PDB file of C-alpha atoms and ligand atoms in Angstrom:
ATOM      1  CA  MET A   1     -13.862 -13.011  -4.452  1.00  0.00           C
ATOM      2  CA  ILE A   2     -10.408 -13.761  -5.907  1.00  0.00           C
ATOM      3  CA  ASP A   3      -9.780 -17.013  -7.722  1.00  0.00           C
ATOM      4  CA  VAL A   4      -6.205 -17.813  -8.736  1.00  0.00           C
ATOM      5  CA  ARG A   5      -5.552 -20.750 -11.047  1.00  0.00           C
ATOM      6  CA  ASN A   6      -2.182 -22.146 -12.051  1.00  0.00           C
ATOM      7  CA  LEU A   7      -0.575 -18.745 -11.674  1.00  0.00           C
ATOM      8  CA  GLU A   8       2.976 -18.626 -12.991  1.00  0.00           C
ATOM      9  CA  LYS A   9       5.336 -15.701 -13.199  1.00  0.00           C
ATOM     10  CA  SER A  10       8.819 -15.732 -14.644  1.00  0.00           C
ATOM     11  CA  PHE A  11      11.376 -12.982 -14.928  1.00  0.00           C
ATOM     12  CA  GLY A  12      13.436 -14.150 -17.889  1.00  0.00           C
ATOM     13  CA  ASP A  13      14.436 -17.729 -17.131  1.00  0.00           C
ATOM     14  CA  HIS A  14      13.703 -17.320 -13.448  1.00  0.00           C
ATOM     15  CA  LYS A  15      10.356 -18.853 -12.480  1.00  0.00           C
ATOM     16  CA  VAL A  16       9.242 -16.953  -9.414  1.00  0.00           C
ATOM     17  CA  LEU A  17       5.667 -18.241  -9.105  1.00  0.00           C
ATOM     18  CA  ASP A  18       5.259 -21.886  -9.944  1.00  0.00           C
ATOM     19  CA  GLY A  19       1.602 -22.703 -10.452  1.00  0.00           C
ATOM     20  CA  ILE A  20      -0.299 -21.134  -7.553  1.00  0.00           C
ATOM     21  CA  ASN A  21      -3.914 -22.098  -6.925  1.00  0.00           C
ATOM     22  CA  GLU A  22      -5.795 -20.098  -4.333  1.00  0.00           C
ATOM     23  CA  HIS A  23      -9.262 -18.787  -3.528  1.00  0.00           C
ATOM     24  CA  ILE A  24      -9.867 -15.787  -1.356  1.00  0.00           C
ATOM     25  CA  TYR A  25     -13.380 -15.407  -0.014  1.00  0.00           C
ATOM     26  CA  PRO A  26     -15.118 -12.155   0.977  1.00  0.00           C
ATOM     27  CA  GLY A  27     -14.196 -11.065   4.484  1.00  0.00           C
ATOM     28  CA  GLU A  28     -11.150 -13.306   4.743  1.00  0.00           C
ATOM     29  CA  LYS A  29      -7.933 -11.999   6.256  1.00  0.00           C
ATOM     30  CA  VAL A  30      -5.260 -14.035   4.514  1.00  0.00           C
ATOM     31  CA  VAL A  31      -1.776 -13.625   5.942  1.00  0.00           C
ATOM     32  CA  VAL A  32       1.168 -14.641   3.745  1.00  0.00           C
ATOM     33  CA  ILE A  33       4.499 -15.478   5.327  1.00  0.00           C
ATOM     34  CA  GLY A  34       7.667 -17.036   4.003  1.00  0.00           C
ATOM     35  CA  PRO A  35      11.366 -16.497   3.425  1.00  0.00           C
ATOM     36  CA  SER A  36      12.755 -13.581   1.461  1.00  0.00           C
ATOM     37  CA  GLY A  37      12.662 -14.261  -2.265  1.00  0.00           C
ATOM     38  CA  SER A  38       9.910 -16.884  -2.038  1.00  0.00           C
ATOM     39  CA  GLY A  39       7.595 -14.834  -4.270  1.00  0.00           C
ATOM     40  CA  LYS A  40       5.290 -13.179  -1.721  1.00  0.00           C
ATOM     41  CA  SER A  41       5.471  -9.696  -3.247  1.00  0.00           C
ATOM     42  CA  THR A  42       5.218 -11.036  -6.776  1.00  0.00           C
ATOM     43  CA  PHE A  43       2.103 -12.986  -5.817  1.00  0.00           C
ATOM     44  CA  LEU A  44       0.490  -9.902  -4.285  1.00  0.00           C
ATOM     45  CA  ARG A  45       1.487  -7.745  -7.259  1.00  0.00           C
ATOM     46  CA  CYS A  46      -0.005 -10.249  -9.682  1.00  0.00           C
ATOM     47  CA  LEU A  47      -3.350 -10.013  -7.872  1.00  0.00           C
ATOM     48  CA  ASN A  48      -3.835  -6.464  -9.122  1.00  0.00           C
ATOM     49  CA  LEU A  49      -1.672  -6.856 -12.212  1.00  0.00           C
ATOM     50  CA  LEU A  50       1.188  -4.678 -11.077  1.00  0.00           C
ATOM     51  CA  GLU A  51       2.993  -7.726 -12.454  1.00  0.00           C
ATOM     52  CA  GLU A  52       1.669  -9.488 -15.517  1.00  0.00           C
ATOM     53  CA  PRO A  53       1.338 -13.237 -14.987  1.00  0.00           C
ATOM     54  CA  THR A  54       3.265 -15.467 -17.379  1.00  0.00           C
ATOM     55  CA  ALA A  55       0.542 -18.122 -17.225  1.00  0.00           C
ATOM     56  CA  GLY A  56      -2.664 -18.894 -15.385  1.00  0.00           C
ATOM     57  CA  THR A  57      -5.792 -16.910 -14.642  1.00  0.00           C
ATOM     58  CA  ILE A  58      -6.913 -14.569 -11.897  1.00  0.00           C
ATOM     59  CA  THR A  59     -10.622 -13.958 -11.535  1.00  0.00           C
ATOM     60  CA  VAL A  60     -11.956 -11.142  -9.370  1.00  0.00           C
ATOM     61  CA  ASP A  61     -15.699 -11.234  -8.668  1.00  0.00           C
ATOM     62  CA  GLY A  62     -16.136 -13.415 -11.726  1.00  0.00           C
ATOM     63  CA  VAL A  63     -14.126 -11.156 -14.054  1.00  0.00           C
ATOM     64  CA  ASP A  64     -10.985 -12.671 -15.580  1.00  0.00           C
ATOM     65  CA  ILE A  65      -8.488  -9.859 -15.002  1.00  0.00           C
ATOM     66  CA  THR A  66      -5.821 -11.644 -17.043  1.00  0.00           C
ATOM     67  CA  ASP A  67      -8.042 -11.348 -20.119  1.00  0.00           C
ATOM     68  CA  PRO A  68      -6.526  -8.534 -22.236  1.00  0.00           C
ATOM     69  CA  LYS A  69     -10.027  -7.175 -22.837  1.00  0.00           C
ATOM     70  CA  THR A  70     -10.581  -6.474 -19.133  1.00  0.00           C
ATOM     71  CA  ASP A  71     -10.255  -2.857 -18.012  1.00  0.00           C
ATOM     72  CA  ILE A  72      -7.532  -3.329 -15.449  1.00  0.00           C
ATOM     73  CA  ASP A  73      -7.880   0.199 -14.065  1.00  0.00           C
ATOM     74  CA  LYS A  74     -11.427  -0.652 -12.996  1.00  0.00           C
ATOM     75  CA  ILE A  75     -10.166  -3.771 -11.245  1.00  0.00           C
ATOM     76  CA  ARG A  76      -7.324  -1.915  -9.538  1.00  0.00           C
ATOM     77  CA  GLN A  77      -9.812   0.610  -8.184  1.00  0.00           C
ATOM     78  CA  ARG A  78     -11.419  -2.214  -6.258  1.00  0.00           C
ATOM     79  CA  MET A  79      -8.127  -3.298  -4.692  1.00  0.00           C
ATOM     80  CA  GLY A  80      -6.258  -1.007  -2.362  1.00  0.00           C
ATOM     81  CA  MET A  81      -2.550  -1.643  -2.027  1.00  0.00           C
ATOM     82  CA  VAL A  82      -0.202  -0.586   0.744  1.00  0.00           C
ATOM     83  CA  PHE A  83       3.550  -1.011   0.373  1.00  0.00           C
ATOM     84  CA  GLN A  84       6.497  -1.206   2.706  1.00  0.00           C
ATOM     85  CA  GLN A  85       7.576   2.227   1.473  1.00  0.00           C
ATOM     86  CA  PHE A  86       4.550   4.451   1.914  1.00  0.00           C
ATOM     87  CA  ASN A  87       5.053   6.247  -1.432  1.00  0.00           C
ATOM     88  CA  LEU A  88       3.154   9.391  -0.466  1.00  0.00           C
ATOM     89  CA  PHE A  89       3.624  12.275  -2.880  1.00  0.00           C
ATOM     90  CA  PRO A  90       6.017  14.595  -1.053  1.00  0.00           C
ATOM     91  CA  HIS A  91       4.851  17.788  -2.769  1.00  0.00           C
ATOM     92  CA  LEU A  92       1.180  17.239  -1.881  1.00  0.00           C
ATOM     93  CA  THR A  93      -0.442  17.759   1.485  1.00  0.00           C
ATOM     94  CA  ILE A  94      -1.860  14.801   3.340  1.00  0.00           C
ATOM     95  CA  LYS A  95      -5.396  15.669   2.284  1.00  0.00           C
ATOM     96  CA  GLU A  96      -4.309  16.147  -1.344  1.00  0.00           C
ATOM     97  CA  ASN A  97      -2.593  12.750  -1.258  1.00  0.00           C
ATOM     98  CA  ILE A  98      -5.835  11.115  -0.136  1.00  0.00           C
ATOM     99  CA  LYS A  99      -8.011  12.986  -2.645  1.00  0.00           C
ATOM    100  CA  LEU A 100      -5.745  12.545  -5.655  1.00  0.00           C
ATOM    101  CA  ALA A 101      -6.915   9.210  -7.048  1.00  0.00           C
ATOM    102  CA  PRO A 102     -10.688   9.608  -6.659  1.00  0.00           C
ATOM    103  CA  VAL A 103     -10.608  13.141  -8.087  1.00  0.00           C
ATOM    104  CA  THR A 104      -8.193  12.374 -10.943  1.00  0.00           C
ATOM    105  CA  LEU A 105     -10.234   9.333 -11.932  1.00  0.00           C
ATOM    106  CA  LYS A 106     -13.392  11.462 -11.686  1.00  0.00           C
ATOM    107  CA  LEU A 107     -14.991   9.094  -9.208  1.00  0.00           C
ATOM    108  CA  MET A 108     -15.819  11.940  -6.835  1.00  0.00           C
ATOM    109  CA  SER A 109     -16.244  15.674  -7.061  1.00  0.00           C
ATOM    110  CA  ASP A 110     -13.662  17.766  -5.258  1.00  0.00           C
ATOM    111  CA  SER A 111     -16.015  18.437  -2.353  1.00  0.00           C
ATOM    112  CA  GLU A 112     -17.027  14.773  -2.062  1.00  0.00           C
ATOM    113  CA  ALA A 113     -13.354  13.759  -2.030  1.00  0.00           C
ATOM    114  CA  ASP A 114     -12.678  16.454   0.522  1.00  0.00           C
ATOM    115  CA  GLN A 115     -15.354  15.115   2.834  1.00  0.00           C
ATOM    116  CA  LYS A 116     -14.182  11.542   2.283  1.00  0.00           C
ATOM    117  CA  ALA A 117     -10.583  12.542   3.063  1.00  0.00           C
ATOM    118  CA  MET A 118     -11.630  14.164   6.334  1.00  0.00           C
ATOM    119  CA  GLU A 119     -13.663  11.098   7.310  1.00  0.00           C
ATOM    120  CA  LEU A 120     -10.682   8.887   6.584  1.00  0.00           C
ATOM    121  CA  LEU A 121      -8.326  11.143   8.515  1.00  0.00           C
ATOM    122  CA  GLU A 122     -10.657  10.777  11.490  1.00  0.00           C
ATOM    123  CA  ARG A 123     -10.703   7.045  10.998  1.00  0.00           C
ATOM    124  CA  VAL A 124      -6.914   6.721  11.006  1.00  0.00           C
ATOM    125  CA  GLY A 125      -6.675   9.110  13.933  1.00  0.00           C
ATOM    126  CA  LEU A 126      -4.893  11.972  12.155  1.00  0.00           C
ATOM    127  CA  PRO A 127      -7.520  14.659  11.461  1.00  0.00           C
ATOM    128  CA  ASP A 128      -5.131  17.439  12.477  1.00  0.00           C
ATOM    129  CA  LYS A 129      -2.623  16.467   9.755  1.00  0.00           C
ATOM    130  CA  ALA A 130      -4.820  17.338   6.748  1.00  0.00           C
ATOM    131  CA  ASP A 131      -2.695  20.288   5.650  1.00  0.00           C
ATOM    132  CA  ALA A 132       0.689  18.891   6.678  1.00  0.00           C
ATOM    133  CA  TYR A 133       3.197  17.471   4.199  1.00  0.00           C
ATOM    134  CA  PRO A 134       4.367  13.847   4.371  1.00  0.00           C
ATOM    135  CA  LYS A 135       7.849  14.694   5.624  1.00  0.00           C
ATOM    136  CA  GLN A 136       6.322  16.379   8.675  1.00  0.00           C
ATOM    137  CA  LEU A 137       4.842  13.033   9.762  1.00  0.00           C
ATOM    138  CA  SER A 138       6.484  10.066  11.451  1.00  0.00           C
ATOM    139  CA  GLY A 139       6.830   6.826   9.518  1.00  0.00           C
ATOM    140  CA  GLY A 140       3.920   5.289  11.376  1.00  0.00           C
ATOM    141  CA  GLN A 141       1.727   8.280  10.636  1.00  0.00           C
ATOM    142  CA  GLN A 142       2.725   8.229   6.959  1.00  0.00           C
ATOM    143  CA  GLN A 143       1.787   4.580   6.698  1.00  0.00           C
ATOM    144  CA  ARG A 144      -1.593   5.282   8.327  1.00  0.00           C
ATOM    145  CA  ILE A 145      -2.095   7.977   5.659  1.00  0.00           C
ATOM    146  CA  ALA A 146      -1.085   5.507   2.939  1.00  0.00           C
ATOM    147  CA  ILE A 147      -3.822   3.212   4.248  1.00  0.00           C
ATOM    148  CA  ALA A 148      -6.316   6.095   4.262  1.00  0.00           C
ATOM    149  CA  ARG A 149      -5.322   6.925   0.682  1.00  0.00           C
ATOM    150  CA  ALA A 150      -5.989   3.359  -0.400  1.00  0.00           C
ATOM    151  CA  LEU A 151      -9.352   3.410   1.403  1.00  0.00           C
ATOM    152  CA  ALA A 152     -10.381   6.591  -0.435  1.00  0.00           C
ATOM    153  CA  MET A 153     -11.195   4.430  -3.457  1.00  0.00           C
ATOM    154  CA  ASN A 154     -13.655   2.346  -1.424  1.00  0.00           C
ATOM    155  CA  PRO A 155     -11.792  -0.874  -2.258  1.00  0.00           C
ATOM    156  CA  GLU A 156     -13.344  -4.286  -1.780  1.00  0.00           C
ATOM    157  CA  VAL A 157      -9.978  -5.835  -0.975  1.00  0.00           C
ATOM    158  CA  MET A 158      -6.880  -4.421   0.665  1.00  0.00           C
ATOM    159  CA  LEU A 159      -3.464  -5.853  -0.223  1.00  0.00           C
ATOM    160  CA  PHE A 160      -0.616  -5.123   2.197  1.00  0.00           C
ATOM    161  CA  ASP A 161       3.011  -5.883   1.359  1.00  0.00           C
ATOM    162  CA  GLU A 162       5.061  -5.795   4.571  1.00  0.00           C
ATOM    163  CA  PRO A 163       3.410  -2.571   5.711  1.00  0.00           C
ATOM    164  CA  THR A 164       5.423  -2.366   8.937  1.00  0.00           C
ATOM    165  CA  SER A 165       8.822  -3.580   7.748  1.00  0.00           C
ATOM    166  CA  ALA A 166      10.227  -0.110   7.104  1.00  0.00           C
ATOM    167  CA  LEU A 167       9.047   1.330  10.420  1.00  0.00           C
ATOM    168  CA  ASP A 168      10.930   1.975  13.618  1.00  0.00           C
ATOM    169  CA  PRO A 169       9.809  -0.588  16.195  1.00  0.00           C
ATOM    170  CA  GLU A 170       7.827   1.880  18.288  1.00  0.00           C
ATOM    171  CA  MET A 171       5.631   2.705  15.284  1.00  0.00           C
ATOM    172  CA  VAL A 172       4.731  -0.818  14.258  1.00  0.00           C
ATOM    173  CA  GLY A 173       1.926  -1.129  16.809  1.00  0.00           C
ATOM    174  CA  GLU A 174      -0.129   1.845  15.609  1.00  0.00           C
ATOM    175  CA  VAL A 175      -0.166   0.537  12.030  1.00  0.00           C
ATOM    176  CA  LEU A 176      -1.037  -3.014  13.067  1.00  0.00           C
ATOM    177  CA  GLN A 177      -3.803  -1.637  15.284  1.00  0.00           C
ATOM    178  CA  LEU A 178      -5.315   0.251  12.347  1.00  0.00           C
ATOM    179  CA  MET A 179      -5.121  -2.872  10.190  1.00  0.00           C
ATOM    180  CA  LYS A 180      -6.819  -4.842  12.947  1.00  0.00           C
ATOM    181  CA  GLU A 181      -9.635  -2.281  13.053  1.00  0.00           C
ATOM    182  CA  LEU A 182     -10.067  -2.613   9.285  1.00  0.00           C
ATOM    183  CA  ALA A 183     -10.206  -6.360   9.684  1.00  0.00           C
ATOM    184  CA  ASP A 184     -12.807  -6.036  12.440  1.00  0.00           C
ATOM    185  CA  ASP A 185     -14.885  -3.836  10.111  1.00  0.00           C
ATOM    186  CA  GLY A 186     -15.059  -6.786   7.709  1.00  0.00           C
ATOM    187  CA  MET A 187     -12.535  -5.749   5.060  1.00  0.00           C
ATOM    188  CA  THR A 188     -11.183  -8.538   2.896  1.00  0.00           C
ATOM    189  CA  MET A 189      -7.415  -8.443   3.325  1.00  0.00           C
ATOM    190  CA  VAL A 190      -4.311 -10.154   1.995  1.00  0.00           C
ATOM    191  CA  VAL A 191      -1.324  -9.275   4.156  1.00  0.00           C
ATOM    192  CA  VAL A 192       2.312 -10.183   3.605  1.00  0.00           C
ATOM    193  CA  THR A 193       4.035  -9.682   6.932  1.00  0.00           C
ATOM    194  CA  HIS A 194       6.680 -10.913   9.338  1.00  0.00           C
ATOM    195  CA  GLU A 195       4.456  -9.980  12.287  1.00  0.00           C
ATOM    196  CA  MET A 196       3.527 -13.416  13.589  1.00  0.00           C
ATOM    197  CA  GLY A 197       1.396 -11.945  16.382  1.00  0.00           C
ATOM    198  CA  PHE A 198      -0.765 -10.234  13.780  1.00  0.00           C
ATOM    199  CA  ALA A 199      -0.984 -13.426  11.716  1.00  0.00           C
ATOM    200  CA  ARG A 200      -2.168 -15.354  14.755  1.00  0.00           C
ATOM    201  CA  GLU A 201      -4.563 -12.767  16.111  1.00  0.00           C
ATOM    202  CA  VAL A 202      -6.078 -11.251  12.962  1.00  0.00           C
ATOM    203  CA  GLY A 203      -5.528 -13.843  10.245  1.00  0.00           C
ATOM    204  CA  THR A 204      -8.371 -16.157   9.320  1.00  0.00           C
ATOM    205  CA  ARG A 205      -5.910 -18.194   7.263  1.00  0.00           C
ATOM    206  CA  VAL A 206      -2.128 -18.232   7.031  1.00  0.00           C
ATOM    207  CA  LEU A 207      -0.217 -19.219   3.890  1.00  0.00           C
ATOM    208  CA  PHE A 208       3.438 -20.232   3.835  1.00  0.00           C
ATOM    209  CA  MET A 209       5.164 -19.447   0.556  1.00  0.00           C
ATOM    210  CA  ASP A 210       8.357 -21.244  -0.328  1.00  0.00           C
ATOM    211  CA  GLY A 211      10.075 -21.367  -3.717  1.00  0.00           C
ATOM    212  CA  GLY A 212       7.184 -19.830  -5.638  1.00  0.00           C
ATOM    213  CA  ASN A 213       4.519 -22.099  -4.223  1.00  0.00           C
ATOM    214  CA  ILE A 214       2.111 -22.124  -1.326  1.00  0.00           C
ATOM    215  CA  ALA A 215       3.789 -24.910   0.594  1.00  0.00           C
ATOM    216  CA  GLU A 216       1.292 -25.009   3.466  1.00  0.00           C
ATOM    217  CA  GLN A 217      -1.801 -23.207   4.664  1.00  0.00           C
ATOM    218  CA  ASN A 218      -4.073 -23.512   7.627  1.00  0.00           C
ATOM    219  CA  ASN A 219      -6.056 -21.641  10.247  1.00  0.00           C
ATOM    220  CA  PRO A 220      -3.630 -19.695  12.470  1.00  0.00           C
ATOM    221  CA  LYS A 221      -3.874 -22.011  15.455  1.00  0.00           C
ATOM    222  CA  ASP A 222      -2.991 -25.189  13.573  1.00  0.00           C
ATOM    223  CA  PHE A 223      -0.582 -23.376  11.302  1.00  0.00           C
ATOM    224  CA  PHE A 224       1.576 -22.227  14.197  1.00  0.00           C
ATOM    225  CA  GLU A 225       1.024 -25.097  16.621  1.00  0.00           C
ATOM    226  CA  ASN A 226       1.140 -27.994  14.232  1.00  0.00           C
ATOM    227  CA  PRO A 227       3.154 -27.140  11.100  1.00  0.00           C
ATOM    228  CA  GLN A 228       3.653 -30.114   8.778  1.00  0.00           C
ATOM    229  CA  ASN A 229       6.058 -28.931   6.095  1.00  0.00           C
ATOM    230  CA  PRO A 230       9.706 -29.226   7.273  1.00  0.00           C
ATOM    231  CA  ARG A 231      10.557 -25.901   5.608  1.00  0.00           C
ATOM    232  CA  LEU A 232       7.747 -24.227   7.544  1.00  0.00           C
ATOM    233  CA  GLN A 233       8.901 -25.865  10.770  1.00  0.00           C
ATOM    234  CA  GLU A 234      12.394 -24.532  10.132  1.00  0.00           C
ATOM    235  CA  PHE A 235      11.071 -21.076   9.206  1.00  0.00           C
ATOM    236  CA  LEU A 236       8.917 -20.846  12.328  1.00  0.00           C
ATOM    237  CA  SER A 237      11.780 -21.998  14.544  1.00  0.00           C
ATOM    238  CA  LYS A 238      13.721 -18.965  13.336  1.00  0.00           C
ATOM    239  CA  VAL A 239      11.010 -16.325  13.555  1.00  0.00           C
ATOM    240  CA  LEU A 240       9.016 -17.290  16.644  1.00  0.00           C
TER     241      LEU A 240
HETATM  242  P1  ADP B 301       9.510 -11.948  -1.536  1.00  0.00           P
HETATM  243  O1  ADP B 301       8.534 -10.826  -1.539  1.00  0.00           O
HETATM  244  O2  ADP B 301       8.963 -13.222  -0.999  1.00  0.00           O
HETATM  245  O3  ADP B 301      10.791 -11.578  -0.850  1.00  0.00           O
HETATM  246  P2  ADP B 301       9.668 -11.430  -4.371  1.00  0.00           P
HETATM  247  O4  ADP B 301       8.333 -11.743  -4.932  1.00  0.00           O
HETATM  248  O5  ADP B 301       9.996  -9.996  -4.154  1.00  0.00           O
HETATM  249  O6  ADP B 301       9.891 -12.281  -3.038  1.00  0.00           O
HETATM  250  O7  ADP B 301      10.787 -12.005  -5.318  1.00  0.00           O
HETATM  251  C1  ADP B 301      10.827 -13.356  -5.706  1.00  0.00           C
HETATM  252  C2  ADP B 301      11.973 -13.534  -6.682  1.00  0.00           C
HETATM  253  O8  ADP B 301      11.687 -12.818  -7.877  1.00  0.00           O
HETATM  254  C3  ADP B 301      13.304 -13.026  -6.171  1.00  0.00           C
HETATM  255  O9  ADP B 301      14.310 -13.906  -6.583  1.00  0.00           O
HETATM  256  C4  ADP B 301      13.439 -11.696  -6.876  1.00  0.00           C
HETATM  257  O10 ADP B 301      14.782 -11.382  -7.071  1.00  0.00           O
HETATM  258  C5  ADP B 301      12.736 -11.943  -8.181  1.00  0.00           C
HETATM  259  N1  ADP B 301      12.139 -10.712  -8.739  1.00  0.00           N
HETATM  260  C6  ADP B 301      11.159 -10.004  -8.174  1.00  0.00           C
HETATM  261  N2  ADP B 301      10.826  -8.951  -8.957  1.00  0.00           N
HETATM  262  C7  ADP B 301      11.639  -9.016 -10.025  1.00  0.00           C
HETATM  263  C8  ADP B 301      11.789  -8.208 -11.214  1.00  0.00           C
HETATM  264  N3  ADP B 301      11.019  -7.124 -11.423  1.00  0.00           N
HETATM  265  N4  ADP B 301      12.722  -8.589 -12.104  1.00  0.00           N
HETATM  266  C9  ADP B 301      13.480  -9.681 -11.904  1.00  0.00           C
HETATM  267  N5  ADP B 301      13.392 -10.482 -10.823  1.00  0.00           N
HETATM  268  C10 ADP B 301      12.487 -10.158  -9.890  1.00  0.00           C
HETATM  269 MG1   MG B 302       8.556  -8.939  -0.707  1.00  0.00          MG
END
């Protein structure tokens, strides 16, 4: 589904991604871990061109998204993204937040988007919050809405960048549970997280990023029980 070849990204002289090669297959749940500054967010942001790669190609369903002729908005519509900061629009109600993209992009009529929003609110367990404003919701609830908003575009892939890192501890579980349900429904997911339990339980593959490269990857069991790279061994000894 996503084919990354020799992906490089530099900010000025600073090479942040140093020739990444990776394939993500439909239905995979790829979990990305690694130290702060190793390039995890930049990698994720390159996948939907929130960052423009310096070199290399990214192909999504056979379309080279790094080709300037590609309509990147069309590609982005197929990839939902959820950030650490939920980024809901504070002046819009929850339902309006969810409807905004599909209606603005004319992918759905207002009534279709309305129905879709209510379905999604049911799915994330917050149907009674449709007319509330973001600030009236807890952090965990806001992040569940951010996930619903991303799902409103019917994405083929969901990208998560530390979706629980900004949450109070008691709210982490409800967001991880929702992500697990999405995974169980077959969604293709790429998840940057420090939640090792999630990586183990939900991940089909775990990648360790270090210094702008994927230094090691494996199925969760072998990744956690039998790490080979000394930097990964050191990292796991600190976080587990
Ligand atoms: P991670 O998500 O693993 O913590 P990032 O991808 O956010 O790492 O960052 C990797 C490196 O790239 C860091 O050194 C960071 O300072 C740098 N970086 C990220 N975004 C920018 C930017 N927009 N401009 C300059 N440097 C950046
Ligand atoms: Mg990051």
